[in-house]
Every structure is written in structure tokens, then in C-alpha cells.
Short mmCIF file of C-alpha atoms in Angstrom, two decimals:
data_model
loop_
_atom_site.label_atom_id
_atom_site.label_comp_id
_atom_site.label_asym_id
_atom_site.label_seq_id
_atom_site.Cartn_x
_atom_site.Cartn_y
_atom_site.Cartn_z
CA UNK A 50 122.20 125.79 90.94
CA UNK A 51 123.68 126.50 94.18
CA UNK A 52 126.37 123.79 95.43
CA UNK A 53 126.09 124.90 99.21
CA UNK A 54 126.07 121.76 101.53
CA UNK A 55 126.04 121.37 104.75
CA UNK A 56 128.68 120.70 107.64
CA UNK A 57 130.02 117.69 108.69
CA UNK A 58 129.00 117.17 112.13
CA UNK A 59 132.54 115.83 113.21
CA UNK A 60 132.91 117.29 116.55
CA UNK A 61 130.42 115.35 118.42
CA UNK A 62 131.13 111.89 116.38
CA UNK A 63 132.92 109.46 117.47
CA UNK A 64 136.47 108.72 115.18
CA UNK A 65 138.06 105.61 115.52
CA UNK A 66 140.86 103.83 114.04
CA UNK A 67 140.26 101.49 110.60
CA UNK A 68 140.11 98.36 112.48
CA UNK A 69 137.52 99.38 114.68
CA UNK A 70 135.37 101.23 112.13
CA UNK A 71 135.56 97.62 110.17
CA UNK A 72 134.25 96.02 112.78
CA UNK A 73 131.41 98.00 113.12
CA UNK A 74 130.82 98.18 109.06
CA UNK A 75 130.43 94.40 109.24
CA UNK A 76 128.18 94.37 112.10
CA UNK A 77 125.82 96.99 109.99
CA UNK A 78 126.20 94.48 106.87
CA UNK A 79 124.56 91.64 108.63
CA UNK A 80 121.42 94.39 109.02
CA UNK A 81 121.87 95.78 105.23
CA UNK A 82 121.36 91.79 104.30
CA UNK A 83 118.35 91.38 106.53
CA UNK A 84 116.87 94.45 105.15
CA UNK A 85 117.94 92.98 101.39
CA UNK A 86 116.26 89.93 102.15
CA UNK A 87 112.97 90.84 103.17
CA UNK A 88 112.76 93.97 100.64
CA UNK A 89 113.00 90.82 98.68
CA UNK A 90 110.08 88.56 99.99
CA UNK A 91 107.83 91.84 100.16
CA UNK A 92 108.53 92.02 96.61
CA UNK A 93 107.31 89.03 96.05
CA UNK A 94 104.39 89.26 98.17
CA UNK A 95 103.32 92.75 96.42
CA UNK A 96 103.51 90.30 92.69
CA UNK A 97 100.87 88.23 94.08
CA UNK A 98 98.40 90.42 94.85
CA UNK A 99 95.14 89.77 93.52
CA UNK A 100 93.78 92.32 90.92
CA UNK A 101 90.64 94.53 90.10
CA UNK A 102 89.32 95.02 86.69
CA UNK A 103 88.57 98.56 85.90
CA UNK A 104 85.31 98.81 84.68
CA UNK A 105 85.04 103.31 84.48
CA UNK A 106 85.81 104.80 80.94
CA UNK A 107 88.73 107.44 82.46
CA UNK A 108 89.11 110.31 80.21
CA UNK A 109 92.64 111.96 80.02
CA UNK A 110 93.53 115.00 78.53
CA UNK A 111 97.09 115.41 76.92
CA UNK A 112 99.07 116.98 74.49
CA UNK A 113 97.35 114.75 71.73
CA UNK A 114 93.92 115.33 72.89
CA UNK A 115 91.83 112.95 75.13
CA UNK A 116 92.76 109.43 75.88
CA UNK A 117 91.73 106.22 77.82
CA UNK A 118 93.10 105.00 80.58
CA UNK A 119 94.11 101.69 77.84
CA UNK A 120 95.67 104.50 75.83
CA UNK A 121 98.49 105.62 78.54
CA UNK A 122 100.28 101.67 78.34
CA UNK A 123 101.36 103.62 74.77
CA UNK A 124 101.74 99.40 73.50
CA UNK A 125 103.21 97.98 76.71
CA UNK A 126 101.34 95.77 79.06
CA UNK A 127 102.00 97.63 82.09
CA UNK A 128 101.59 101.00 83.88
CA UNK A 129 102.72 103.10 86.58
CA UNK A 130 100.50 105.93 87.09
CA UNK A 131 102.50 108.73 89.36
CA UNK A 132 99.55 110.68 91.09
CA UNK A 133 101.04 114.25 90.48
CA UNK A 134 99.75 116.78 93.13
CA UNK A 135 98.53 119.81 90.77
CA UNK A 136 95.03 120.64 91.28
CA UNK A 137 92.59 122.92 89.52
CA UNK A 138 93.72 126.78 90.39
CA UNK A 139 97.16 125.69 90.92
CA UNK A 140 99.33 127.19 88.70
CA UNK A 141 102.44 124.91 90.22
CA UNK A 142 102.50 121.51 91.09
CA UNK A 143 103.71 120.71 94.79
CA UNK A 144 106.79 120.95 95.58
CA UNK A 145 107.36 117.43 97.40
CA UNK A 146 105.17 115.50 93.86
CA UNK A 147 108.47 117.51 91.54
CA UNK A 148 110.70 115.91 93.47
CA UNK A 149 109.10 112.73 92.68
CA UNK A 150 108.63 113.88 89.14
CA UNK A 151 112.53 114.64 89.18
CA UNK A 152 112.57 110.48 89.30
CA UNK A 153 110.86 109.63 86.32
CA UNK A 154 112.80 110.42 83.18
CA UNK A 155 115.64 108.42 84.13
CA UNK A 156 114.01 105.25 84.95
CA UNK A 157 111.62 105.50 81.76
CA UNK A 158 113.80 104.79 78.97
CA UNK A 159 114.99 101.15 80.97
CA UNK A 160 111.75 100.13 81.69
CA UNK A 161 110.06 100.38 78.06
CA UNK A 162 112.34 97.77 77.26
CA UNK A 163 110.75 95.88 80.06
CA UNK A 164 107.14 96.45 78.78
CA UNK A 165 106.13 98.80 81.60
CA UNK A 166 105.39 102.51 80.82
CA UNK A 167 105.21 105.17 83.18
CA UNK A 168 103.14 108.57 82.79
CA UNK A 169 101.95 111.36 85.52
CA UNK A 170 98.44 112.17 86.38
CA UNK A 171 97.26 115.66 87.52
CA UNK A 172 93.53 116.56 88.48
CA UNK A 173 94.14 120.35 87.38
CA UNK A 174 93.81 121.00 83.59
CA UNK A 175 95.53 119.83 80.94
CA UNK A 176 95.93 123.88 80.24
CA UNK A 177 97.40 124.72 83.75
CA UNK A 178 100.38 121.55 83.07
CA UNK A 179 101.61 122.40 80.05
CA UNK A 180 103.29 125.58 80.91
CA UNK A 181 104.51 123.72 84.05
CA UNK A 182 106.16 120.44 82.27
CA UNK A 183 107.70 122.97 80.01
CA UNK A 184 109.58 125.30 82.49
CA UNK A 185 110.40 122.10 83.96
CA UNK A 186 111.58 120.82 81.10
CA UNK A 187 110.26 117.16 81.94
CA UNK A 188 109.71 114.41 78.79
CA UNK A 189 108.08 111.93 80.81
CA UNK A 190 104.43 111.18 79.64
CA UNK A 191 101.60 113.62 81.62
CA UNK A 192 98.13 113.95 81.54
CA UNK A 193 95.01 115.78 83.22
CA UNK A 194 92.58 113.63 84.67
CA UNK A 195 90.34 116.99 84.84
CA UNK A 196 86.41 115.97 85.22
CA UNK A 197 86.79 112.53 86.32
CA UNK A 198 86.58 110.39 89.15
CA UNK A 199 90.55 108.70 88.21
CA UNK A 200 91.66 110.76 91.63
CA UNK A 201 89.24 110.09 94.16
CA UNK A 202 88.90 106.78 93.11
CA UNK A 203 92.59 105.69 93.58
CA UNK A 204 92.82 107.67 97.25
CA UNK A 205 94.75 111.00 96.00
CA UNK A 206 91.55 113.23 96.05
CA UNK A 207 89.28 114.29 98.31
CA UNK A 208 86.16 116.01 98.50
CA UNK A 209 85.10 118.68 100.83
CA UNK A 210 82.51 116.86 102.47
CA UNK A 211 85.46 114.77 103.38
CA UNK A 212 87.51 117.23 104.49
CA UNK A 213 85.06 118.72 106.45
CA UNK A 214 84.93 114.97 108.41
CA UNK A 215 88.48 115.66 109.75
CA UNK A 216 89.13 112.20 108.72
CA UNK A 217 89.98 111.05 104.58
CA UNK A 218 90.92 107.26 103.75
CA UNK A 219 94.28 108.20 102.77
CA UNK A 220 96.70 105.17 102.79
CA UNK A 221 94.00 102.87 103.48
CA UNK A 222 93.52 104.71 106.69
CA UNK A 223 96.67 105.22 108.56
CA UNK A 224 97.04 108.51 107.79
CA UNK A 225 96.22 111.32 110.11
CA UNK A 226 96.99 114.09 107.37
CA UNK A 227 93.57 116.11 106.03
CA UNK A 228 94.56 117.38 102.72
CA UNK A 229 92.47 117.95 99.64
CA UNK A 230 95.87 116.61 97.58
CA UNK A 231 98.24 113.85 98.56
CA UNK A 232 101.21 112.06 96.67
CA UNK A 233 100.63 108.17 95.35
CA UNK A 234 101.60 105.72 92.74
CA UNK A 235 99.52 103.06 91.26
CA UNK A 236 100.36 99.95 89.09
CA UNK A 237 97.82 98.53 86.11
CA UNK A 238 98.51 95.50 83.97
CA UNK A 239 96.54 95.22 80.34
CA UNK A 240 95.95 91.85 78.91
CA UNK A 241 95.60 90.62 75.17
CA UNK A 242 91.91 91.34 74.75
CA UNK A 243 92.17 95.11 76.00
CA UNK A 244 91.25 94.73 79.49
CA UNK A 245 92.67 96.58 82.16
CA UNK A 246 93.48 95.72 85.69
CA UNK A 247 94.53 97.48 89.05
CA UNK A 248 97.44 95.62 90.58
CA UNK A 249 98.97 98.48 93.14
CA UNK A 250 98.71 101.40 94.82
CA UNK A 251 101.39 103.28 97.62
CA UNK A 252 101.27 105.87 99.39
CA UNK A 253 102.69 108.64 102.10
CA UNK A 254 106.39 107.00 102.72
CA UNK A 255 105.44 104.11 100.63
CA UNK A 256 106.64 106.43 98.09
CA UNK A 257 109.96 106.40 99.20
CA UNK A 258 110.86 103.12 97.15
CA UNK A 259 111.34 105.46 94.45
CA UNK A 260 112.76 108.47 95.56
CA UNK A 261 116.88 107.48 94.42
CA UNK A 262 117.94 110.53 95.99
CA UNK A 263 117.32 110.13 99.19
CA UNK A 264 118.94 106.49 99.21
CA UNK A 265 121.75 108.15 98.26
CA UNK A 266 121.31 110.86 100.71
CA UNK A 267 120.87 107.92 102.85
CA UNK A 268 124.77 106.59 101.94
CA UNK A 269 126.03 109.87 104.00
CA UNK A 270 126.98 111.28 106.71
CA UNK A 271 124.31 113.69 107.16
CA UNK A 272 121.83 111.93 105.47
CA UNK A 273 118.53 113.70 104.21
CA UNK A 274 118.00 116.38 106.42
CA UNK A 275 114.22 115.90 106.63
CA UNK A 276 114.00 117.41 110.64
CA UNK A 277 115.10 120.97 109.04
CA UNK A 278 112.48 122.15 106.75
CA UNK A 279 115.31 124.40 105.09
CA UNK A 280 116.33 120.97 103.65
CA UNK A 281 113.22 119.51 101.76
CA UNK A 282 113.21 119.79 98.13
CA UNK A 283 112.78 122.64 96.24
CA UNK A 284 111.67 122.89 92.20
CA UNK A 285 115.09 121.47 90.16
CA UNK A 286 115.02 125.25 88.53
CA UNK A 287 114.70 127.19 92.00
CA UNK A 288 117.42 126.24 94.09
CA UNK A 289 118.64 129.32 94.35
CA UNK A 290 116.75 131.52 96.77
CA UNK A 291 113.64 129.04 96.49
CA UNK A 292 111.41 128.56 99.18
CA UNK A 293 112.02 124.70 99.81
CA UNK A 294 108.17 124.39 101.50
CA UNK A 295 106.54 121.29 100.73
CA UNK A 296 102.91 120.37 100.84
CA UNK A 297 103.96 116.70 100.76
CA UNK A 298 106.07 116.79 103.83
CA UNK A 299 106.73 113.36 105.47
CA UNK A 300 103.95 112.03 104.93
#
């Protein structure tokens, strides 16, 4: 993997001594607690959301044949579905959605132990992933919701007619973007008797809650780089001479 980085931009910013750089570090901690603070009551607002019962029979197709939509909490009470953007045809999965993907081995293995479980769904066929997850070399749980509604229903899928409208209800409609595949993540809860429930779904920079590598990418200097397209991720395995073009962009 190549280790190239880019240069400091020292010439042009401003270098003062430590008492003054202090002062302005403690000025930008009063904003990092504000920030905390309501991160903190949206939290809390996103808990008390009211939830939908899922009434559809999803279909999934894995490595251990089909499953329900029940069957992905693998024993835990909660889920967190990441919309993977792989369609039918494609024979990679977007760029931007790996980058994602890159995010959710880590986490995993903590949050079992919290009774939350976290798999990736892709619309294109179970046969089309496989070969994919493996020259990734991802773990994480993934499944092709091939045949089923599971995509369009939860705003990561959209038909041609609605293409052809110039206008798709991505992100609950703030979105100007027209794309047959965009990038989401949505939350389900199961209770004792089996049900299932829909408790969240974000989108488009929404996503960014998640992405740990651009907060710390956010901790530098130069930050993420997201004005230079040369910057944006590439596949984990193609750093080296990849072509770094996402269908996700900044959505």
C-alpha cells in the first residue's frame, strides 16, 4: 500500500508562538463542547423515535442459503443493515459503499456484546458478492437482497420510471442526486415474540457518523481532502495505481 501523503501547507499558515496557539485551542474547545453536547441530545432524540413494524417477508440470499430479514439479528435484538451499493451487472461494489464497508469489522466484535448485530445488504446477486467479499477479504455478515423490494423500500433503490422523473426521494427528499444506487444505513429492533421493527434510516452525509477515518482525517492539518477527487477513497487492495473515482461522492 502506498504511504505517499500529502504536503503540509505551511507557507501560507499562520505560526505563532505556544501561548498564542493555546489561546486559540481553548477558544475551539468551547465549540468541540457545544458540538459534544448536542451530538448528545440528537442522540437522544434519534432513541425516541417512533417505530414501524415490518410486515413484507424479505428474502436474503447468503452464504448459508436464503434467510429472513428476523434471521440477520443472528440472536441479538438489534440490527444495522449497511445498504451496500452493488447492483445486478456490477461485478464491484462502489467505491465510496467499501470505504464504508472498510468500517464494519472493527466495530462488530464490540457491539455483539451489546446485543446489536451488523450485516451488509447488496441488491446484485448473492453470486456476483462472493467473489467480491473474498478479494476483499471482509468477515462482516453480507447478503443479496436480489428479487425483493428490501432496497426500494428503505430509499437506496430506484426504478427507472423514477429516474426518468429527474427527481428520486432520496434522503427523504433533500437530495438533488439521480442515481439508480445510493449509500444508507438502517436500524431494526426484534422483540420477544419475533416481531420486527424499523427504528432508523440515514443517508448521503448522514453517513458520516460512521466513517472513523475521516474524524481522524478530521484531527489534521490537511484534513480529508474531499475538494480533490485524487483524494477520495479507493478499494483497501488498490491503492496503488487505483483509480480513487467514487460513485458515492459527497453526497
Amino acid at each position: 500500500m502506498s504511504t505517499q501523503t500529502a504536503e503540509p501547507e505551511t507557507r501560507s499558515h499562520p505560526v505563532v508562538s505556544r501561548e498564542e496557539w493555546l489561546k486559540a485551542r481553548k477558544e475551539l474547545l468551547l465549540e468541540e463542547k457545544k458540538f459534544t453536547h448536542h451530538r448528545d441530545e440528537v442522540s437522544a432524540k434519534r432513541r425516541k423515535l417512533p417505530w414501524v413494524k415490518i410486515e413484507k417477508d424479505y428474502v436474503f440470499e447468503g452464504p448459508d442459503g436464503k434467510k429472513s430479514l428476523a434471521d440477520l439479528f443472528q440472536g441479538r435484538s438489534q440490527l444495522i443493515v449497511h445498504h451496500l451499493m452493488f447492483k445486478p451487472g456490477d461485478k464491484e461494489a462502489c467505491h465510496g459503499c467499501s470505504f464504508q464497508a472498510d468500517h464494519i469489522g472493527g466495530p462488530l466484535m464490540h457491539l455483539k456484546y451489546k446485543d446489536v448485530m451488523i450485516t451488509a445488504v447488496s441488491r446484485a446477486p448473492w453470486s456476483d458478492i462472493q467473489p467480491f467479499k473474498e478479494r476483499m477479504e471482509w468477515k462482516f455478515p453480507w447478503v443479496s437482497s436480489y428479487g425483493t423490494d428490501f432496497n426500494y423500500d428503505f430509499g437506496v433503490s430506484f426504478t427507472q420510471e423514477e429516474l426518468a422523473s429527474g427527481k428520486i426521494d432520496y434522503n427523504y427528499g433533500s437530495s438533488p442526486y439521480v442515481f439508480e444506487e445510493l449509500p444508507g444505513v438502517s436500524v431494526f429492533i426484534k422483540d420477544e415474540e419475533g416481531n420486527v421493527f424499523h427504528t432508523y434510516s440515514t443517508y448521503a452525509r448522514g453517513l458520516d457518523e460512521i466513517l472513523d477515518a475521516n474524524h481522524y482525517l478530521d484531527l489534521t492539518p490537511n484534513g480529508r481532502g474531499d475538494e480533490d477527487p485524487e483524494q477520495w477513497p479507493k478499494f483497501h487492495d488498490r491503492y496503488e495505481g487505483g483509480d480513487g473515482k467514487s460513485c458515492c461522492g459527497n453526497h
